[in-house]
Amino acid sequence: MDERIESKIEELISEMTLDEKIGMIHGDGLFRSGGVPRLGIPCLKMSDGPMGVRAEFENNSWKNIGTTDDFVTYLPSNSAIASTWNRKLAYQAGEVLGEEARGRGKDMILAPGINVMRSPLCGRNFEYMSEDPYLIGEMAAPLIEGIQSKDVSACVKHFACNNQEAGRLKVDTDLSERALHEIYLPGFYAAVKKGHSLSIMGAYNRFRGEFACESTYLLKEILREKWKYDGVIVSDWGAVHHTKEAAESELDLEMSVTTNFDEYYMADPLKKAVEAGEIEETVVDEKVRNLLRLMFRLHMLDKEERQAGSYNTFEHQKAVLDVAREAVVLLKNEDERLPISKKGLKKIAVIGQNAEMVHSNGGGSAEIKALYEISPLMGIKKLLGGNTEVLYAKGYDIPNKGEFSDINWQESSLEEGMEAIEEKQEAAKKTDCKEYEDEKQARIKSEMMYEEAIALAKTVDEVIFVGGLNHDYDVEGRDRETMDLPYGQEHLIQGLLEANPNTVIVIVSGSPVTMESFADKAKAMIWSSYNGMQGGTALAEVLFGESNPSGKLPVTMPKRLSDSPAHHDGTFGDEESVFYKEGIFTGYRYYDTYQVEPLFAFGHGLSYTTFELGQVWINKEEKAEDVTVEISLVIRNSGKRDGKEVIQIYVSNCGKNCGCPKKELRAFEKVELKAGEERIVTFHLKKEAFSYYKEEKQIFSSEKGEYDILIGFASDAIEKSEKVVLDRSYYYGY
Ligand code: BGC
């Protein structure tokens, strides 16, 4: 705490009227709070979102201002950033986002989203990072630091347990305390403690009966009291439902989607409650204090020079390309099918709608106006040049959603919900596109597209299929109904592999999709999330060997939905209430422990070169308050190309009576090695790496005894196993 700033804050508060204070703690525009011009306090300007600064809206309507000055750099999604497993790149992405936000005059960027990917079906998985809390924390912290290095506040979201879109405005979530502290909170804890996120957004859902934005347990007991958080707590847009509960829950700023700003719960109703003596004015003061502290931290109030930021610079475009390259995950590469040699390549076929689809303008609040977006098709053509003929076929039909440009989904989402919006879409579809009135016509069209693609695949040596999902599926407000690829893509992929066994399969999606029916047959497979404005360039570079892939899956790809822990006992997707029956067994923690073989494991991702681990040394030092286990190991690039590999360290608590998963990720490092190069890499594990949450005592516990240290290149590719013994137990809280 900076004494000088705190006393300035107190001075300002003492000069403010109740009206002025109230004005600061609720929206006075769709994306800004009220200021106090008399005292030189500006309003706080916010913007979505995780993949770039969102288009500019009018202050009091959901209409885009419609000028061309709000096109921006389109960053890889959080799921893509997490796939790099590269902390430096996360920082670099943060710097771009922060600088663009500042360049657009914003004080707070509503990002990153870090909720746990509990189910493959959650519509917002693409905005989130991983199924693993450690990976989330390690990637979110540098991303946040990068944003905030530009005098802009990150706003990490959505706190907490916001893991589905079904019933998102009301669903009541419950889970064990152990799962809460081991799985769903650590990412936020790292965001606050390591990333120093200056603000945090509450969630829409209920948590054990209370709305998350009014939850005394989440906001007061955990965030403020246990974690000593002194940043700003912002509501999600329209997530506040009561004046007293919200005011007394430690929420600082109420935002919403409607324009009756004075009627917000923390506006006139709160003022009246204070005047009537029902709520102490000090409660309001505390919120103002937190907001003013944020403003000082961002140099909005003091004399220090604030960074001006910039947007759409070449540096930003280059930075997002760096991230995109390392976000591409090579899932399979039998017979060294990839990379494709471009030498003498006369003709290739590219098939599938994600080869040419633009994604930046969709997804919900993560949508942006990208300055440009290089599609895979353009990336491939750009890389190959004019001597190679690139033939393209869509391969499958995407039914037109119809025009509904006068409906703003976000504005309608509070009152109507996504279903009503969809009904409007359906109605629009009926009037807009006559061709779809006849379903038979649609089927004929699909069949023709299929036949055209298959015929094309037969005439060329190289076929690249680029399909997957898009923001009709990876979208805010709605979960997917199945894990299957839409638009008959499985059928098409099977046909293509039949017609041309060399077909390379590229899946672009923010969530796991079913791939079992073709994964055996395909020789080469790539997965990429939404990879930003340079996504197509990055993909083409990997396909043709100009860059060596090094992305790793941040989420397990199960064979089928029913294998997934959130689904095998049916606790996902209920609109009224969900209980996370699988507890701490999310993602690979479940697949590993219960021996359910996934299609592609957490942490998996291949390279065009090979890596080997050599000798491992373990050293342990135990002191009363903590333990340090030092692991040093030799890693060698044993192949013929320069490349990057992620060394993953898992700790196994098995054998103890603590009900722990078989193994848990506790450390990782991405290393770059030239062909033939060898290096020693050192890791340090502290007590946290051996701990679990003991519910009865409400503490973390690292108990004495033997642990396995498992070292490898994926959760299912453990190369070395060592043992370490803790001679004493460690118990600790936050
Ligand atoms: C979303 C938030 C977003 C906010 C403002 C809400 O619908 O859940 O993630 O930041 O809108 O657009």
XYZ file of C-alpha atoms and ligand atoms in Angstrom:
746
model
C 0.000 0.000 0.000
C 1.377 3.390 -0.967
C 0.757 5.782 1.985
C 0.991 8.865 -0.224
C -1.691 7.594 -2.568
C -3.913 6.360 0.248
C -3.913 9.769 1.891
C -4.740 11.499 -1.412
C -7.619 9.067 -1.793
C -8.958 9.901 1.653
C -8.715 13.592 0.843
C -10.744 13.160 -2.324
C -13.374 11.026 -0.611
C -13.798 13.613 2.116
C -14.636 16.226 -0.502
C -17.200 14.134 -2.373
C -20.972 14.255 -2.021
C -22.976 11.045 -1.794
C -24.270 11.656 -5.338
C -20.753 11.920 -6.674
C -19.681 8.752 -4.925
C -22.695 6.822 -6.170
C -21.987 8.111 -9.684
C -18.611 6.413 -9.644
C -19.763 2.938 -8.666
C -22.175 2.101 -11.444
C -22.236 2.303 -15.212
C -22.906 5.723 -16.660
C -22.561 4.324 -20.135
C -22.472 0.793 -21.420
C -18.705 0.684 -21.011
C -17.867 3.444 -18.571
C -18.468 4.541 -15.031
C -19.260 8.080 -13.911
C -16.518 10.593 -13.103
C -16.434 13.642 -10.856
C -15.268 16.516 -13.106
C -15.383 19.000 -10.214
C -12.547 17.112 -8.513
C -10.727 16.114 -11.688
C -11.819 12.470 -11.413
C -12.394 11.070 -14.895
C -14.769 8.277 -15.769
C -13.308 4.810 -16.138
C -13.422 3.625 -19.744
C -13.690 -0.093 -20.350
C -13.761 -2.366 -23.353
C -13.958 -6.024 -24.210
C -12.128 -8.181 -24.746
C -9.745 -11.055 -24.874
C -8.890 -11.140 -28.599
C -8.469 -7.428 -29.181
C -10.148 -4.168 -28.276
C -13.805 -4.370 -29.225
C -15.476 -1.991 -31.651
C -16.597 1.338 -30.249
C -20.216 1.536 -29.084
C -22.307 4.594 -28.567
C -22.360 5.425 -24.881
C -25.990 4.588 -24.398
C -26.930 2.191 -27.133
C -25.637 -1.090 -28.477
C -24.989 0.491 -31.836
C -21.455 0.512 -33.137
C -20.382 4.038 -33.885
C -19.730 2.735 -37.382
C -16.568 4.632 -38.256
C -13.355 2.979 -39.401
C -11.077 4.076 -36.590
C -11.869 1.111 -34.371
C -10.350 -1.666 -36.467
C -7.660 -3.352 -34.370
C -5.055 -6.061 -34.091
C -6.764 -9.437 -33.746
C -4.970 -11.564 -31.161
C -5.030 -15.342 -30.783
C -7.765 -16.428 -28.352
C -6.850 -17.341 -24.789
C -7.167 -21.024 -25.688
C -4.572 -20.412 -28.423
C -2.258 -18.450 -26.139
C -2.435 -21.285 -23.608
C -1.532 -23.779 -26.361
C 1.876 -22.143 -26.716
C 2.844 -23.087 -23.148
C 5.210 -20.149 -23.522
C 5.035 -17.580 -20.720
C 7.038 -15.015 -22.685
C 4.548 -15.143 -25.514
C 1.684 -14.713 -23.067
C 3.414 -11.574 -21.792
C 3.963 -10.412 -25.378
C 0.272 -10.931 -26.190
C -0.608 -8.971 -23.056
C 1.617 -6.100 -24.102
C -0.150 -5.915 -27.456
C -3.595 -6.006 -25.870
C -2.690 -3.404 -23.248
C -1.050 -1.076 -25.708
C -3.971 -1.306 -28.126
C -6.458 -0.689 -25.319
C -4.503 2.376 -24.242
C -4.149 3.457 -27.857
C -7.924 3.363 -28.099
C -8.169 5.461 -24.930
C -9.300 2.692 -22.574
C -8.482 2.285 -18.915
C -9.571 -1.296 -18.482
C -9.641 -4.250 -20.846
C -12.181 -6.928 -19.915
C -9.757 -9.820 -20.237
C -8.433 -12.452 -19.875
C -11.132 -15.075 -19.386
C -9.704 -17.889 -17.306
C -12.552 -20.143 -16.257
C -11.689 -23.823 -16.214
C -12.626 -25.763 -19.354
C -14.757 -28.213 -17.444
C -16.720 -29.592 -20.375
C -15.924 -29.819 -24.085
C -19.330 -28.262 -24.733
C -18.999 -24.896 -22.969
C -19.625 -22.211 -25.567
C -16.938 -19.916 -24.170
C -14.090 -22.443 -23.954
C -12.281 -20.521 -26.685
C -12.143 -17.481 -24.389
C -10.645 -19.579 -21.618
C -7.285 -21.252 -21.278
C -7.244 -24.790 -20.058
C -8.626 -27.649 -17.998
C -5.588 -27.406 -15.706
C -5.429 -24.761 -12.972
C -1.632 -24.615 -12.901
C -1.340 -24.014 -16.642
C -4.083 -21.376 -16.404
C -2.274 -19.509 -13.634
C 1.126 -19.712 -15.281
C -0.174 -18.347 -18.575
C -2.660 -15.825 -17.190
C -0.184 -14.107 -14.852
C 2.288 -12.953 -17.553
C -0.582 -12.071 -19.877
C -1.995 -9.783 -17.191
C 1.427 -8.312 -16.417
C 1.887 -7.593 -20.119
C -1.452 -5.778 -20.325
C -0.781 -3.751 -17.209
C 2.731 -2.771 -18.278
C 0.899 -0.334 -20.567
C -0.988 1.578 -17.855
C -4.192 -0.312 -18.538
C -5.976 -2.545 -16.064
C -6.636 -6.162 -16.914
C -10.003 -7.428 -15.682
C -9.657 -11.146 -15.195
C -13.012 -12.916 -15.490
C -15.443 -14.507 -14.500
C -15.091 -15.071 -10.768
C -16.010 -17.868 -10.162
C -17.264 -21.268 -11.280
C -18.677 -19.908 -14.523
C -18.182 -23.063 -16.549
C -21.239 -23.324 -18.760
C -23.445 -21.007 -20.753
C -26.714 -22.895 -20.224
C -28.821 -20.842 -17.841
C -25.856 -18.556 -17.517
C -27.667 -15.678 -15.858
C -29.115 -17.774 -13.062
C -27.685 -21.287 -12.878
C -26.811 -22.244 -9.309
C -23.391 -23.871 -9.107
C -22.162 -26.046 -6.307
C -19.093 -28.183 -5.804
C -16.930 -29.504 -3.023
C -14.661 -27.102 -1.150
C -11.771 -29.240 -2.272
C -12.618 -28.860 -5.953
C -13.151 -25.146 -5.451
C -9.726 -24.608 -3.896
C -7.759 -27.098 -5.990
C -9.318 -26.613 -9.416
C -11.539 -23.555 -9.811
C -9.740 -20.903 -7.745
C -5.981 -21.366 -8.318
C -6.052 -19.646 -11.723
C -7.667 -16.581 -10.144
C -5.299 -16.752 -7.207
C -2.335 -16.626 -9.590
C -3.978 -13.815 -11.561
C -4.290 -11.791 -8.370
C -1.072 -12.736 -6.573
C 1.372 -13.294 -9.444
C -0.219 -11.275 -12.224
C -1.430 -8.529 -9.846
C -4.610 -8.064 -11.833
C -5.873 -4.615 -10.914
C -9.462 -5.629 -11.428
C -11.560 -8.763 -11.516
C -15.012 -9.422 -12.954
C -17.615 -11.370 -11.029
C -19.637 -14.036 -12.790
C -23.262 -14.243 -13.921
C -24.036 -17.554 -12.262
C -25.141 -18.216 -8.725
C -22.740 -19.821 -6.322
C -24.346 -21.947 -3.585
C -27.548 -19.976 -3.866
C -26.104 -16.461 -3.977
C -25.373 -14.592 -7.197
C -21.602 -14.636 -7.723
C -21.525 -10.832 -7.906
C -23.235 -10.668 -4.529
C -21.521 -13.620 -2.912
C -20.131 -12.881 0.519
C -18.156 -16.094 0.433
C -16.476 -15.504 -2.941
C -15.969 -11.757 -2.849
C -15.570 -10.970 0.831
C -14.233 -14.049 2.546
C -12.027 -15.374 -0.218
C -11.054 -12.430 -2.392
C -10.808 -9.636 0.162
C -10.096 -11.404 3.423
C -8.076 -14.470 2.520
C -6.346 -13.113 -0.600
C -6.143 -9.510 0.676
C -7.288 -8.208 -2.705
C -7.356 -4.408 -2.909
C -8.193 -4.110 -6.608
C -11.550 -3.302 -8.185
C -14.340 -5.883 -8.371
C -16.549 -5.231 -11.400
C -19.838 -7.012 -12.015
C -20.491 -8.854 -15.229
C -22.908 -6.906 -17.398
C -26.282 -7.343 -15.729
C -25.079 -9.771 -13.054
C -26.310 -7.711 -10.100
C -29.792 -8.454 -8.788
C -30.152 -6.763 -5.391
C -29.000 -3.498 -3.892
C -28.157 -4.485 -0.329
C -26.531 -7.822 -1.169
C -24.399 -6.332 -3.920
C -23.416 -3.276 -1.909
C -22.422 -5.347 1.083
C -20.635 -8.057 -0.885
C -17.548 -5.997 -1.743
C -18.529 -5.453 -5.355
C -17.152 -2.055 -6.423
C -18.701 -1.320 -9.783
C -22.045 -2.392 -11.213
C -22.252 -2.646 -14.985
C -25.167 -3.763 -17.128
C -26.542 -4.010 -20.645
C -29.469 -1.610 -20.265
C -29.283 2.155 -20.524
C -31.367 3.131 -17.470
C -28.130 3.856 -15.649
C -29.697 5.719 -12.716
C -31.898 2.763 -11.979
C -29.068 0.263 -11.586
C -29.081 -1.428 -8.171
C -25.989 0.450 -7.091
C -27.326 3.796 -8.407
C -30.464 5.563 -7.107
C -31.710 2.545 -5.105
C -28.402 2.438 -3.224
C -28.456 6.179 -2.645
C -31.941 5.883 -1.170
C -30.874 2.986 1.043
C -27.947 5.015 2.369
C -30.137 8.033 2.985
C -32.650 5.839 4.792
C -29.854 4.519 7.001
C -30.245 0.950 5.736
C -26.712 0.833 4.347
C -23.726 2.661 5.828
C -22.139 5.356 3.673
C -18.759 3.830 4.558
C -19.750 0.873 2.401
C -19.945 3.237 -0.564
C -16.697 4.950 0.460
C -14.845 1.665 0.355
C -15.885 1.113 -3.268
C -14.872 4.630 -4.222
C -11.557 4.045 -2.446
C -10.875 0.942 -4.534
C -11.769 2.754 -7.753
C -9.606 5.749 -6.937
C -6.703 3.450 -6.035
C -7.030 1.863 -9.459
C -7.004 5.293 -11.091
C -3.819 6.252 -9.248
C -2.217 2.968 -10.226
C -3.001 3.676 -13.872
C -1.719 7.253 -13.549
C -5.134 8.654 -14.342
C -5.015 11.048 -11.401
C -1.449 11.853 -10.521
C 0.977 14.020 -12.422
C 3.040 11.118 -13.683
C 3.070 10.711 -17.432
C 0.708 7.994 -18.570
C 1.621 5.864 -21.571
C -0.305 6.817 -24.677
C -0.463 3.361 -26.275
C -0.885 2.693 -29.972
C -2.808 0.317 -32.171
C -2.447 -1.480 -35.485
C 1.325 -1.189 -35.489
C 3.551 -3.561 -37.468
C 5.149 -4.592 -34.166
C 1.776 -5.780 -32.903
C 1.122 -7.723 -36.075
C 4.506 -9.383 -35.778
C 3.974 -10.149 -32.096
C 0.663 -11.892 -32.707
C 2.274 -13.937 -35.483
C 4.913 -15.141 -32.991
C 2.126 -16.307 -30.697
C 0.120 -17.883 -33.519
C 3.091 -19.956 -34.725
C 3.580 -21.593 -31.362
C -0.129 -22.111 -30.821
C -0.432 -24.609 -33.678
C -0.596 -28.161 -32.296
C 0.610 -31.061 -34.431
C -1.539 -33.941 -33.229
C -0.343 -36.700 -35.507
C 2.338 -37.111 -38.154
C 2.638 -40.660 -39.377
C 5.344 -41.421 -41.960
C 6.521 -37.826 -41.622
C 3.592 -36.823 -43.770
C 4.228 -33.223 -42.759
C 5.751 -30.848 -43.586
C 4.732 -30.804 -47.227
C 7.609 -29.971 -49.482
C 6.764 -27.002 -51.654
C 9.523 -27.800 -54.099
C 8.023 -28.506 -57.502
C 4.534 -28.509 -56.045
C 2.258 -27.850 -58.991
C -1.215 -28.272 -57.626
C -2.908 -28.757 -54.276
C -6.454 -28.844 -53.039
C -7.675 -27.017 -49.970
C -11.075 -28.154 -48.746
C -13.343 -27.007 -45.938
C -15.014 -23.795 -44.901
C -12.584 -22.885 -42.145
C -9.985 -22.442 -44.847
C -11.619 -19.209 -45.850
C -13.838 -18.188 -42.985
C -13.291 -15.017 -41.001
C -13.749 -15.560 -37.249
C -12.770 -12.265 -35.654
C -16.244 -10.757 -35.922
C -18.003 -13.445 -33.890
C -18.142 -15.218 -30.572
C -20.134 -12.750 -28.480
C -18.452 -10.055 -26.428
C -15.076 -11.301 -27.722
C -15.974 -10.168 -31.256
C -13.829 -7.427 -32.775
C -13.312 -5.503 -35.965
C -9.986 -6.935 -37.102
C -7.802 -4.749 -39.264
C -7.352 -7.886 -41.339
C -7.523 -11.626 -40.900
C -5.347 -13.964 -42.914
C -7.403 -17.094 -43.503
C -5.666 -20.464 -43.930
C -6.437 -20.341 -47.663
C -4.805 -16.941 -47.994
C -1.921 -18.048 -45.783
C -1.295 -21.048 -48.009
C -1.515 -19.047 -51.243
C 0.673 -16.323 -49.817
C 3.311 -18.863 -48.876
C 3.248 -20.933 -52.077
C 3.133 -18.103 -54.579
C 1.910 -18.231 -58.126
C 3.641 -21.355 -59.407
C 1.427 -23.670 -57.404
C -2.206 -23.923 -58.308
C -4.303 -23.911 -55.140
C -7.765 -25.273 -55.828
C -10.450 -24.712 -53.262
C -13.748 -26.390 -52.502
C -16.012 -25.646 -49.571
C -16.902 -29.327 -49.121
C -19.894 -28.770 -46.839
C -22.703 -26.339 -46.480
C -23.169 -23.866 -43.628
C -26.817 -22.880 -43.478
C -27.333 -19.156 -43.590
C -28.302 -17.803 -40.200
C -30.246 -15.013 -41.780
C -29.956 -11.292 -41.284
C -30.771 -9.948 -37.889
C -28.556 -6.932 -37.800
C -31.143 -4.884 -35.948
C -30.987 -7.328 -33.030
C -28.056 -6.823 -30.704
C -27.620 -10.155 -28.940
C -26.033 -8.582 -25.880
C -28.784 -6.059 -25.397
C -31.429 -8.767 -25.726
C -29.556 -11.379 -23.736
C -30.701 -10.205 -20.321
C -34.399 -10.079 -21.006
C -34.782 -12.692 -23.639
C -31.961 -15.215 -23.368
C -30.223 -16.851 -26.261
C -33.145 -19.056 -27.182
C -35.368 -16.109 -27.961
C -32.604 -14.561 -30.005
C -32.259 -17.786 -31.911
C -35.970 -17.857 -32.602
C -35.629 -14.415 -34.121
C -32.738 -15.701 -36.181
C -34.847 -18.594 -37.357
C -37.665 -16.247 -38.329
C -35.210 -14.016 -40.159
C -33.772 -17.040 -41.886
C -37.197 -18.026 -43.152
C -37.916 -14.653 -44.653
C -34.381 -13.895 -45.757
C -33.287 -16.987 -47.587
C -35.938 -18.614 -49.593
C -33.595 -21.369 -50.726
C -33.700 -22.864 -47.235
C -37.438 -23.145 -47.140
C -37.020 -26.378 -48.932
C -34.877 -28.710 -46.866
C -34.575 -31.041 -49.768
C -32.828 -28.303 -51.736
C -30.381 -27.884 -48.897
C -29.606 -31.577 -48.849
C -29.027 -31.592 -52.593
C -26.709 -28.632 -52.211
C -24.713 -30.386 -49.492
C -24.413 -33.532 -51.546
C -23.177 -31.572 -54.534
C -20.574 -29.840 -52.415
C -19.460 -33.170 -51.030
C -19.145 -34.723 -54.488
C -17.253 -31.726 -55.801
C -14.731 -31.935 -52.936
C -14.223 -35.687 -53.329
C -13.735 -35.365 -57.090
C -11.194 -32.600 -56.518
C -9.303 -34.630 -53.911
C -8.817 -37.399 -56.458
C -7.084 -35.157 -58.947
C -4.276 -33.797 -56.761
C -1.396 -35.207 -54.722
C -1.832 -32.915 -51.774
C -5.127 -32.315 -50.010
C -5.454 -30.099 -46.962
C -8.779 -30.165 -45.177
C -9.463 -27.190 -42.894
C -12.663 -27.554 -40.887
C -13.767 -27.569 -37.279
C -16.049 -25.156 -35.498
C -16.779 -21.468 -35.867
C -18.453 -18.855 -33.694
C -21.893 -20.291 -34.363
C -20.688 -23.000 -31.974
C -17.805 -21.523 -29.994
C -19.961 -18.693 -28.766
C -21.021 -16.786 -25.686
C -24.512 -17.493 -24.393
C -24.902 -21.033 -25.645
C -23.225 -24.400 -25.164
C -22.897 -26.976 -27.903
C -25.357 -29.842 -27.904
C -22.850 -32.476 -28.933
C -19.113 -32.765 -29.312
C -19.474 -33.776 -32.951
C -18.250 -31.720 -35.859
C -21.171 -29.887 -37.461
C -22.250 -29.707 -41.119
C -21.502 -33.378 -41.887
C -17.763 -32.837 -41.698
C -16.988 -36.315 -40.357
C -18.627 -37.857 -43.375
C -16.664 -35.555 -45.667
C -13.338 -36.239 -43.923
C -13.913 -39.967 -44.237
C -14.711 -39.524 -47.915
C -11.596 -37.429 -48.461
C -9.340 -39.938 -46.720
C -10.848 -42.643 -48.873
C -10.343 -40.607 -52.054
C -6.888 -39.430 -51.083
C -5.224 -41.136 -48.105
C -2.672 -38.334 -47.990
C -5.246 -35.779 -46.886
C -3.981 -33.621 -44.031
C -6.680 -32.806 -41.470
C -6.690 -29.395 -39.819
C -9.278 -28.711 -37.127
C -9.849 -25.130 -36.037
C -11.893 -24.985 -32.837
C -11.847 -23.539 -29.361
C -13.073 -26.748 -27.771
C -12.543 -30.485 -28.112
C -14.431 -32.119 -30.981
C -15.095 -35.779 -31.818
C -12.374 -37.056 -34.144
C -12.254 -40.751 -33.358
C -13.842 -41.910 -36.601
C -11.008 -40.526 -38.732
C -8.040 -40.176 -36.374
C -6.777 -43.692 -37.135
C -6.919 -43.251 -40.849
C -5.484 -39.761 -41.168
C -1.717 -39.636 -41.337
C -1.388 -36.021 -40.318
C -3.625 -33.964 -38.048
C -3.347 -30.439 -36.719
C -5.431 -28.618 -34.103
C -5.524 -24.902 -33.795
C -7.758 -22.632 -31.820
C -8.771 -19.199 -33.155
C -5.339 -17.948 -33.895
C -5.689 -14.258 -34.595
C -5.115 -12.087 -37.645
C -2.015 -14.060 -38.645
C -3.563 -17.473 -37.970
C -3.536 -18.442 -41.650
C 0.096 -17.426 -42.043
C 1.118 -19.455 -38.993
C -0.780 -22.521 -40.154
C 0.711 -22.370 -43.658
C 4.206 -22.047 -42.222
C 3.700 -25.206 -40.192
C 2.131 -27.134 -43.097
C 5.035 -26.335 -45.405
C 7.803 -26.553 -42.827
C 8.744 -22.907 -42.549
C 8.171 -23.165 -38.842
C 8.441 -26.160 -36.589
C 5.302 -26.720 -34.510
C 5.640 -26.586 -30.734
C 2.076 -26.090 -29.453
C 0.700 -28.436 -26.807
C -2.922 -29.239 -26.030
C -4.169 -27.221 -23.038
C -7.178 -29.526 -22.855
C -7.723 -33.262 -23.336
C -9.375 -34.391 -26.563
C -11.576 -37.262 -25.369
C -12.737 -39.939 -27.775
C -16.351 -39.235 -27.056
C -18.397 -36.856 -24.945
C -19.618 -39.561 -22.571
C -15.993 -40.164 -21.564
C -15.704 -36.634 -20.280
C -15.937 -36.350 -16.456
C -18.520 -33.567 -16.433
C -20.819 -35.675 -18.589
C -20.614 -39.283 -17.613
C -22.825 -38.587 -14.620
C -24.832 -35.833 -16.263
C -24.022 -32.773 -14.161
C -23.440 -30.323 -16.983
C -25.867 -28.061 -18.753
C -28.858 -27.960 -16.421
C -30.173 -24.404 -16.547
C -31.288 -24.295 -12.923
C -28.514 -25.938 -10.941
C -25.359 -27.947 -11.420
C -23.272 -29.889 -8.974
C -19.745 -30.720 -10.065
C -19.945 -34.372 -9.114
C -16.581 -35.171 -10.637
C -14.990 -32.891 -8.019
C -11.250 -32.534 -8.521
C -11.222 -35.050 -11.354
C -11.396 -32.611 -14.238
C -9.636 -33.244 -17.551
C -6.578 -35.478 -17.453
C -6.905 -35.863 -13.687
C -9.935 -37.991 -14.471
C -8.768 -39.762 -17.645
C -5.474 -40.768 -16.016
C -6.841 -41.878 -12.689
C -9.770 -43.834 -14.079
C -7.838 -45.144 -17.065
C -10.121 -43.746 -19.709
C -7.965 -43.447 -22.789
C -8.370 -40.112 -24.539
C -7.855 -39.571 -28.240
C -5.163 -36.966 -27.621
C -3.901 -36.349 -24.115
C -3.464 -33.093 -22.235
C -0.041 -31.618 -23.012
C 0.300 -33.548 -26.282
C 1.816 -31.900 -29.347
C 4.445 -33.126 -31.811
C 7.388 -31.493 -33.519
C 9.241 -32.052 -36.788
C 12.298 -32.878 -34.716
C 12.768 -35.242 -31.782
C 13.823 -34.581 -28.206
C 15.342 -36.851 -25.603
C 15.750 -36.501 -21.895
C 19.099 -37.536 -20.414
C 20.290 -37.628 -16.862
C 18.106 -36.269 -14.067
C 19.402 -35.015 -10.705
C 17.152 -34.370 -7.746
C 18.162 -32.353 -4.727
C 15.995 -31.629 -1.759
C 16.249 -29.084 0.992
C 13.693 -29.055 3.782
C 13.179 -26.202 6.162
C 10.499 -25.698 8.775
C 8.301 -23.522 6.582
C 8.939 -24.957 3.113
C 10.680 -27.519 0.993
C 12.648 -26.986 -2.203
C 13.032 -29.870 -4.584
C 15.492 -28.995 -7.291
C 15.232 -31.023 -10.464
C 17.927 -30.666 -13.091
C 17.811 -32.603 -16.291
C 19.466 -32.885 -19.643
C 17.378 -32.363 -22.751
C 18.702 -32.942 -26.242
C 17.327 -32.139 -29.655
C 18.069 -35.499 -31.251
C 16.550 -34.712 -34.627
C 17.625 -32.805 -37.696
C 15.742 -29.552 -37.224
C 15.864 -26.726 -34.732
C 12.813 -26.764 -32.525
C 11.083 -26.114 -29.233
C 9.834 -28.620 -26.687
C 7.875 -28.295 -23.465
C 9.295 -30.233 -20.526
C 6.328 -31.098 -18.310
C 6.710 -32.126 -14.678
C 3.878 -33.938 -12.971
C 3.795 -34.996 -9.322
C 2.046 -38.103 -8.217
C 0.537 -38.343 -4.763
C -0.645 -41.860 -5.390
C -0.344 -44.393 -2.673
C -1.410 -41.872 -0.052
C -4.815 -41.824 1.414
C -5.675 -38.379 0.110
C -7.868 -39.274 -2.850
C -5.573 -37.377 -5.195
C -5.492 -37.764 -8.957
C -2.837 -40.062 -10.396
C -0.703 -37.096 -11.336
C -0.874 -33.313 -11.541
C 1.076 -30.773 -13.556
C 3.344 -28.840 -11.203
C 5.998 -27.269 -13.457
C 6.826 -26.816 -17.129
C 9.282 -24.979 -19.304
C 9.490 -24.466 -23.028
C 13.023 -24.732 -24.362
C 14.457 -23.925 -27.758
C 17.239 -26.162 -29.052
C 19.129 -26.266 -32.304
C 19.432 -29.638 -34.028
C 21.863 -31.705 -31.972
C 22.004 -29.171 -29.140
C 21.865 -30.295 -25.540
C 21.104 -28.306 -22.403
C 20.588 -28.648 -18.690
C 17.294 -27.237 -17.426
C 16.531 -26.736 -13.733
C 13.173 -26.610 -11.968
C 12.289 -25.854 -8.365
C 9.257 -27.401 -6.742
C 7.967 -25.899 -3.503
C 5.478 -27.287 -1.006
C 2.524 -26.319 -3.238
C 3.654 -28.986 -5.708
C 2.946 -31.722 -3.166
C -0.230 -30.403 -1.654
C -3.933 -31.088 -1.650
C -6.783 -29.282 0.071
C -7.888 -30.844 3.323
C -11.569 -30.033 3.659
C -11.979 -30.852 7.348
C -9.254 -28.426 8.336
C -9.693 -25.946 5.468
C -5.981 -25.887 4.711
C -3.559 -27.104 2.102
C -1.500 -30.047 3.184
C 1.754 -31.468 1.810
C 2.244 -34.624 3.757
C 5.453 -36.421 4.513
C 6.184 -39.522 2.509
C 7.200 -40.587 -0.950
C 6.185 -38.864 -4.195
C 6.813 -39.718 -7.834
C 8.222 -36.976 -10.015
C 7.142 -37.709 -13.571
C 8.924 -35.887 -16.369
C 7.886 -35.936 -19.983
C 6.597 -34.196 -23.069
C 2.865 -34.802 -22.529
C 0.652 -36.164 -19.772
C 0.725 -39.519 -21.582
C 4.391 -39.333 -22.632
C 6.297 -39.626 -19.371
C 9.956 -40.294 -20.103
C 11.479 -40.287 -16.636
C 10.205 -41.185 -13.217
C 12.065 -40.288 -10.040
C 11.195 -40.471 -6.369
C 11.414 -37.849 -3.683
C 10.628 -38.205 0.004
C 9.350 -35.381 2.181
C 10.562 -35.905 5.727
C 8.012 -33.605 7.258
C 4.507 -32.354 6.562
C 3.567 -28.798 5.683
C 0.175 -27.240 6.358
C -0.735 -23.813 5.111
C -3.553 -21.517 4.107
C -3.633 -18.664 1.617
C -19.801 -11.069 -20.767
C -18.491 -10.466 -20.311
C -18.255 -9.178 -21.056
C -19.413 -8.242 -20.802
C -19.285 -6.896 -21.476
C -20.954 -10.091 -20.744
O -22.030 -10.582 -21.467
O -20.096 -12.200 -19.974
O -17.434 -11.367 -20.499
O -17.031 -8.615 -20.698
O -20.596 -8.841 -21.281
O -19.482 -6.980 -22.843
